[in-house]
Short mmCIF file of C-alpha atoms in Angstrom, two decimals:
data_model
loop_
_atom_site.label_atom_id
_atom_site.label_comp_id
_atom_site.label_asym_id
_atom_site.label_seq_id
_atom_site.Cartn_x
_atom_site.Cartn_y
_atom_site.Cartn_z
CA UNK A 15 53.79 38.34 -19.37
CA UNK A 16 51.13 40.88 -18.33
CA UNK A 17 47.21 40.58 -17.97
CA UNK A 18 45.03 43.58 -19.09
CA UNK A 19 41.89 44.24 -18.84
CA UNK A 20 39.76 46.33 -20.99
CA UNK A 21 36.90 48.58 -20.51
CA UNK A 22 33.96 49.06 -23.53
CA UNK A 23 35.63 49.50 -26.74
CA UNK A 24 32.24 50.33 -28.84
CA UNK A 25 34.11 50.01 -32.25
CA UNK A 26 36.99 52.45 -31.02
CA UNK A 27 39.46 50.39 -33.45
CA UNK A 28 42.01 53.33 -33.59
CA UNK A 29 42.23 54.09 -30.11
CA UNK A 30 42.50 49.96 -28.98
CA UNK A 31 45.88 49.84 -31.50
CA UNK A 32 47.45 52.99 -29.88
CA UNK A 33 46.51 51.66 -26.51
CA UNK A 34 48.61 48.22 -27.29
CA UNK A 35 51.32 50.05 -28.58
CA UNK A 36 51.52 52.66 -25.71
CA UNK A 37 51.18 49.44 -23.18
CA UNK A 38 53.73 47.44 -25.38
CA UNK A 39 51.55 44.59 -26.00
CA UNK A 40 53.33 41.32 -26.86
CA UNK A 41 52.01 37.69 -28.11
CA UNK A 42 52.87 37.02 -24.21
CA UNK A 43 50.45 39.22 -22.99
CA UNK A 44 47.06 38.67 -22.39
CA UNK A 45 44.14 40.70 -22.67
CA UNK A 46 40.31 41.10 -20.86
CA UNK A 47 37.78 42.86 -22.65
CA UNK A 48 34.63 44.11 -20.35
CA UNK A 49 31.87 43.58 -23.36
CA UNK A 50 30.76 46.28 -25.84
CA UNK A 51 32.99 45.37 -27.95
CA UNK A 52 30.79 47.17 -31.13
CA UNK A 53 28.23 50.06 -31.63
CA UNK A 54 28.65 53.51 -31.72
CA UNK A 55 32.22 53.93 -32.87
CA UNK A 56 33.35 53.69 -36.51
CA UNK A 57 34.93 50.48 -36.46
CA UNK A 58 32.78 47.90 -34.93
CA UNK A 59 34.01 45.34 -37.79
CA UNK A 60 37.74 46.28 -37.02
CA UNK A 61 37.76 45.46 -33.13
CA UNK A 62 35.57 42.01 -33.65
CA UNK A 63 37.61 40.84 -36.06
CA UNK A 64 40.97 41.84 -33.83
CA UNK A 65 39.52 40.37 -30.58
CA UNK A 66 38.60 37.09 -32.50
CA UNK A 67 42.14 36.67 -34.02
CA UNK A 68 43.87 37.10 -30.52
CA UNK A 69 42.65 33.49 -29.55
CA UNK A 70 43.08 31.97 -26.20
CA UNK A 71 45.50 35.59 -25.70
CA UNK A 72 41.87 37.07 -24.98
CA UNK A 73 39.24 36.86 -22.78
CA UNK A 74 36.04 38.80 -23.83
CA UNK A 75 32.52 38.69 -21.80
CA UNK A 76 29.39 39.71 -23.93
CA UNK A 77 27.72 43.56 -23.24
CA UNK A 78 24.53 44.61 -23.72
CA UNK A 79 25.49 45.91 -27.28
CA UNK A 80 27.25 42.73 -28.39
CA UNK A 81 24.08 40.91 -27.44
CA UNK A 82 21.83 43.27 -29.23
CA UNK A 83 24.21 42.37 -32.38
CA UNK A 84 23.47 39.31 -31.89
CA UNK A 85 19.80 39.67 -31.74
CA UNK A 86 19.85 41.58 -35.05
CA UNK A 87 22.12 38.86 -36.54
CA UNK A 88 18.89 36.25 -35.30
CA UNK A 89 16.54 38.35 -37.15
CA UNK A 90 15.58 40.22 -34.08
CA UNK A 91 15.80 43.66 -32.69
CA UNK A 92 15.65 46.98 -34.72
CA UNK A 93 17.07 47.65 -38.01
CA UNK A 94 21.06 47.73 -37.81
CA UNK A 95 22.67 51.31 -37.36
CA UNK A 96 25.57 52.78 -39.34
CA UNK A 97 28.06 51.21 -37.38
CA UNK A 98 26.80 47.94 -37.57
CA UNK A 99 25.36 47.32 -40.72
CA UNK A 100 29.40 46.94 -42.14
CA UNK A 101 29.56 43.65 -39.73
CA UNK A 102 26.00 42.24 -40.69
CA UNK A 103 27.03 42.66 -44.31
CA UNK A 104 30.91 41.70 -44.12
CA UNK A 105 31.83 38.34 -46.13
CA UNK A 106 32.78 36.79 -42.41
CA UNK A 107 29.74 37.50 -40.60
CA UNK A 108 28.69 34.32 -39.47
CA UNK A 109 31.75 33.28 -38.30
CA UNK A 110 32.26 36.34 -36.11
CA UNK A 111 28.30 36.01 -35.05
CA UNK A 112 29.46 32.06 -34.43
CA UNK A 113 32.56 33.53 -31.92
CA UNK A 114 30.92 36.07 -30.81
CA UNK A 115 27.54 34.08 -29.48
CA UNK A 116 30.19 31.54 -27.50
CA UNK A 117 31.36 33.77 -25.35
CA UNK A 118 30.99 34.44 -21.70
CA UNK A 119 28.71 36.33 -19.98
CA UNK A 120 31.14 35.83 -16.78
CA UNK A 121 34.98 35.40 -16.39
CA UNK A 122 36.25 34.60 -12.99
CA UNK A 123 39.95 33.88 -12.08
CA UNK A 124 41.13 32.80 -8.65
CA UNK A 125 44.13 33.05 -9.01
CA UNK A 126 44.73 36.89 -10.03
CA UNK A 127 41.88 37.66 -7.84
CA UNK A 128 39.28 39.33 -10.29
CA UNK A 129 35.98 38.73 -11.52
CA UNK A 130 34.59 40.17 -14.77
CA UNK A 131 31.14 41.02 -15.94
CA UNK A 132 29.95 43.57 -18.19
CA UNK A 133 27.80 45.90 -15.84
CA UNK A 134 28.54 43.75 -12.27
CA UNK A 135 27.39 41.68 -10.44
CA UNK A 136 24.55 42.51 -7.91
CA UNK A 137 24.43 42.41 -4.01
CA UNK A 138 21.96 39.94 -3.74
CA UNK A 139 24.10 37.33 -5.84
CA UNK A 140 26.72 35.53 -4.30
CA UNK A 141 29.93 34.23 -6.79
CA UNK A 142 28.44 30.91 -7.44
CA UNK A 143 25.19 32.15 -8.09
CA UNK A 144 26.84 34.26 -10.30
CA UNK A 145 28.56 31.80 -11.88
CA UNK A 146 25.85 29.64 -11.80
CA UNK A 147 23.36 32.14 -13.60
CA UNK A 148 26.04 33.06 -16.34
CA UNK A 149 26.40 29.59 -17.16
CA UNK A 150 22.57 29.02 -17.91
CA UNK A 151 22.31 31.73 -19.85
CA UNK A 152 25.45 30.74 -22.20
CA UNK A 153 23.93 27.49 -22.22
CA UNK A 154 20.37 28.93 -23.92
CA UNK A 155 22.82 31.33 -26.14
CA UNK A 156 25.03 28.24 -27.88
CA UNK A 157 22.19 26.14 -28.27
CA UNK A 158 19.64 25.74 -30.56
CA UNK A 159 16.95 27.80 -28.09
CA UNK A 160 19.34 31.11 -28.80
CA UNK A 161 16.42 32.10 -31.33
CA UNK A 162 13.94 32.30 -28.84
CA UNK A 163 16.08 33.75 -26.56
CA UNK A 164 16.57 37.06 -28.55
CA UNK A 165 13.22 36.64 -29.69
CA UNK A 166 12.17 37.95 -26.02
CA UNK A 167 15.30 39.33 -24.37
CA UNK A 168 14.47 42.87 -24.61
CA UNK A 169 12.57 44.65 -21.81
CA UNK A 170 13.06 46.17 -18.09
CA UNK A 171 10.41 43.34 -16.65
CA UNK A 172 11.07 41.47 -14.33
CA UNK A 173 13.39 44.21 -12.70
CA UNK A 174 13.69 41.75 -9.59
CA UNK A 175 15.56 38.44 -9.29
CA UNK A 176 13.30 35.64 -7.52
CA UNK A 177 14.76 32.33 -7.68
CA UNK A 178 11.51 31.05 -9.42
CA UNK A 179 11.29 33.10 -12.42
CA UNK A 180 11.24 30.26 -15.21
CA UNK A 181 11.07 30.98 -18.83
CA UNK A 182 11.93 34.07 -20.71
CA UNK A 183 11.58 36.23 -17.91
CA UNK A 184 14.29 34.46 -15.94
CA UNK A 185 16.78 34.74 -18.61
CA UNK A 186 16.12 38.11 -19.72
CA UNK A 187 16.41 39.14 -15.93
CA UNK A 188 20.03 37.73 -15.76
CA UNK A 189 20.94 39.21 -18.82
CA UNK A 190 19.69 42.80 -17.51
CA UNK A 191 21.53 42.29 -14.05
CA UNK A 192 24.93 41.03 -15.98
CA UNK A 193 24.58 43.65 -18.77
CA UNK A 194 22.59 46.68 -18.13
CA UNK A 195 22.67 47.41 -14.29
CA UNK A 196 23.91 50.76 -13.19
CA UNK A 197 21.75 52.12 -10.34
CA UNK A 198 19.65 49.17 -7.74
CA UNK A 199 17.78 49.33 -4.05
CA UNK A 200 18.79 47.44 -1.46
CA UNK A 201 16.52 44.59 -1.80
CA UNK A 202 17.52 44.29 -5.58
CA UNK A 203 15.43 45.81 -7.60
CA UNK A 204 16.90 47.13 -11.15
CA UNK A 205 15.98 50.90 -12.74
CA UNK A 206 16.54 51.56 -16.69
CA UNK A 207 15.98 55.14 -16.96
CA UNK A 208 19.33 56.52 -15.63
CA UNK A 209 22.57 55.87 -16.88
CA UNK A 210 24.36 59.41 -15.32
CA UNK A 211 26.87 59.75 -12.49
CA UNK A 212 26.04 58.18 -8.98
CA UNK A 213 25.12 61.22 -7.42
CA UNK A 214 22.24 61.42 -9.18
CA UNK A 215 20.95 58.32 -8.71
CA UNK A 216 17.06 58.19 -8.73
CA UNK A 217 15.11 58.41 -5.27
CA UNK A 218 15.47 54.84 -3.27
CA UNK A 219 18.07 53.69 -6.05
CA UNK A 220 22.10 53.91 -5.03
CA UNK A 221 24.70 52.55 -7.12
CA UNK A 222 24.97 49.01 -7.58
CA UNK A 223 29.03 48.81 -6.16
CA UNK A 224 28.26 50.96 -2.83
CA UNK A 225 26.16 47.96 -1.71
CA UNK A 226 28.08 45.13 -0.10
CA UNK A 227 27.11 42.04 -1.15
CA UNK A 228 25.53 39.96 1.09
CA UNK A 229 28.07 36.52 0.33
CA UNK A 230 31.97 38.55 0.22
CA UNK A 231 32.84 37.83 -3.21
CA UNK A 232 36.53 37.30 -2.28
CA UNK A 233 37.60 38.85 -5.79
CA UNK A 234 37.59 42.34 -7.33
CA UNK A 235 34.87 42.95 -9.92
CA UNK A 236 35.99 44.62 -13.09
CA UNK A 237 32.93 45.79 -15.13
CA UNK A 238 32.75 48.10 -17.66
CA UNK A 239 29.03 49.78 -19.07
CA UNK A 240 28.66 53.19 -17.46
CA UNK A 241 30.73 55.47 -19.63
CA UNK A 242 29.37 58.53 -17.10
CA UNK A 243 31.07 57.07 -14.18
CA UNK A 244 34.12 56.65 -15.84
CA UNK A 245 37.24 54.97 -13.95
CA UNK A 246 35.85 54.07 -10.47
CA UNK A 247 37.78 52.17 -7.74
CA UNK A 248 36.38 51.01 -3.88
CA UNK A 249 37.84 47.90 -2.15
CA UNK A 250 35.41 45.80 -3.99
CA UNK A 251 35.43 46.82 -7.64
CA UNK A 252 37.17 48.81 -10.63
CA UNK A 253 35.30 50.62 -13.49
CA UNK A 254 37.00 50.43 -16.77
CA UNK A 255 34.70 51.89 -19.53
CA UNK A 256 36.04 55.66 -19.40
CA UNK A 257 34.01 56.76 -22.43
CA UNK A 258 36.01 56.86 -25.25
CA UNK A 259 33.30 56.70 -27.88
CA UNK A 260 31.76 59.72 -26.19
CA UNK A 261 35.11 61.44 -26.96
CA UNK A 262 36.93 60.55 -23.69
CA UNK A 263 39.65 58.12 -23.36
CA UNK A 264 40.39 54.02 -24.01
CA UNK A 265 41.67 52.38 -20.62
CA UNK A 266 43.56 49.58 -19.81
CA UNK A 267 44.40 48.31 -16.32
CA UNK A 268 47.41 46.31 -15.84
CA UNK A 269 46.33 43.56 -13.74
CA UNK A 270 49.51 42.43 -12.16
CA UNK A 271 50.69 45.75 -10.56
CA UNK A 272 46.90 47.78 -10.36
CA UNK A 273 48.41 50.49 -13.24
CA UNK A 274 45.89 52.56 -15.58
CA UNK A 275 46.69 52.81 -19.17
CA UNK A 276 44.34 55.60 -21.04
CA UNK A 277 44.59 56.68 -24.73
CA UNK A 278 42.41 59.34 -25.45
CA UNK A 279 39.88 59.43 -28.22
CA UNK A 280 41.04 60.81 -31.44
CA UNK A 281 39.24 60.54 -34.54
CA UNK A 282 35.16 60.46 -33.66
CA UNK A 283 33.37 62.79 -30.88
CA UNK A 284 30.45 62.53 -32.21
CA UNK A 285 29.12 58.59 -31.76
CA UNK A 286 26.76 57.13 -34.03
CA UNK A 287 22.97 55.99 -32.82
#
């Protein structure tokens, strides 16, 4: 039995099946997907309906792009693109909406020694705070306030976590710290605008995993979300999203033993909007 986990798939159905047949996957095997599992790629439908049917064999926390699925699925956010209009029409849509809105924004296991979110988790935050903030926002997703929720989850503001935000600003500021960071300043503070590699990070802004955090996690964060960075290792975290929609490569790191898997893309350089 292995444990993999799995950087952004963005509807890269192809690539994901030559990926578990180059790492030999078996119904023993279990694997961790780091969000994103649609948009862009050509077969958004494919990889939802893949991940759902692996079961307890797969762990899966929501991206920014799952959650904007989502939001379009509530009646919210822009009109569906190419890639996702074949899921918002498909015969099973609610039921893969109904998986997909249960799952986690935050996966932590003590035992291997990793935690997973879909863009990190920031320096200010320690692991329970972490936890703890993941948790309310799943909470306002699988309940009957989810609506709402979508209803105002887009925006960069507030682009600082105080412990008093209340409301929709306090949710949509955990989402955007779980789902969209890249680039932060030492006391916290989020930026939107730049999603290249961390040397150019905008003035006063320095990637989010150079900062230690101020509570030692005492796990290894996997995150995925920042194709330009591709796969990115320090002490404290891994970077698994090595671009494959932009016409890069799928990867997969073998949890047990620390060993990169990568299939490169084959069948769609160009990605949709």
């Amino acid at each position: 039995m292995a444990t993999y986990a799995i950087g952004d798939l963005q509807g890269c159905y192809n690539e994901l099946m030559q990926l578990l047949e180059q790492i030999n996957f078996n119904d023993q095997d279990q694997l961790w997907f780091a969000g994103d599992l649609v948009n862009r790629g050509p077969g958004s439908l494919q990889c939802l309906r893949f991940v759902k049917s692996l079961g307890d064999r797969a762990v899966c926390v929501l991206g920014n792009h799952d959650l904007h699925l989502l939001a379009l699925h509530n009646g919210n956010g822009k009109k569906a693109n190419s890639t996702l209009e074949p899921i918002l029409t498909a015969p099973d849509r609610d039921e893969l909406m109904h998986w997909l809105q249960h799952r986690p924004l935050l996966h932590d296991d003590k035992s291997l020694g990793y935690v997973m979110t879909h863009a990190g988790i920031p320096h200010i935050w320690s692991l329970k705070t972490a936890r703890n903030l993941a948790a309310e926002l799943e909470a306002v997703l699988q309940s009957d306030r989810a609506e709402r929720f979508f209803a105002n989850m887009y925006g960069n503001q507030p682009d600082l976590w105080q412990d008093d935000l209340k409301g929709p600003a306090r949710l949509r500021c955990i989402t955007n710290y779980l789902t969209r960071m890249r680039f932060i300043t030492t006391e916290g503070r989020l930026e939107f605008s730049a999603s290249g590699r961390p040397e150019e990070a905008p003035n006063g802004f320095r990637p989010w995993f150079e900062l230690p955090p101020a509570k030692p996690l005492k796990r290894i964060q996997l995150y995925g979300h920042w194709a330009a960075l591709g796969h990115h290792r320090n002490e404290r975290s891994i970077s698994l999203d090595t671009g494959c929609v932009w016409g890069n490569a799928l990867s997969a790191l073998r949890l047990d033993d620390g060993q990169l898997f990568s299939q490169p893309c084959t069948d769609h350089p160009t990605p949709g909007d």
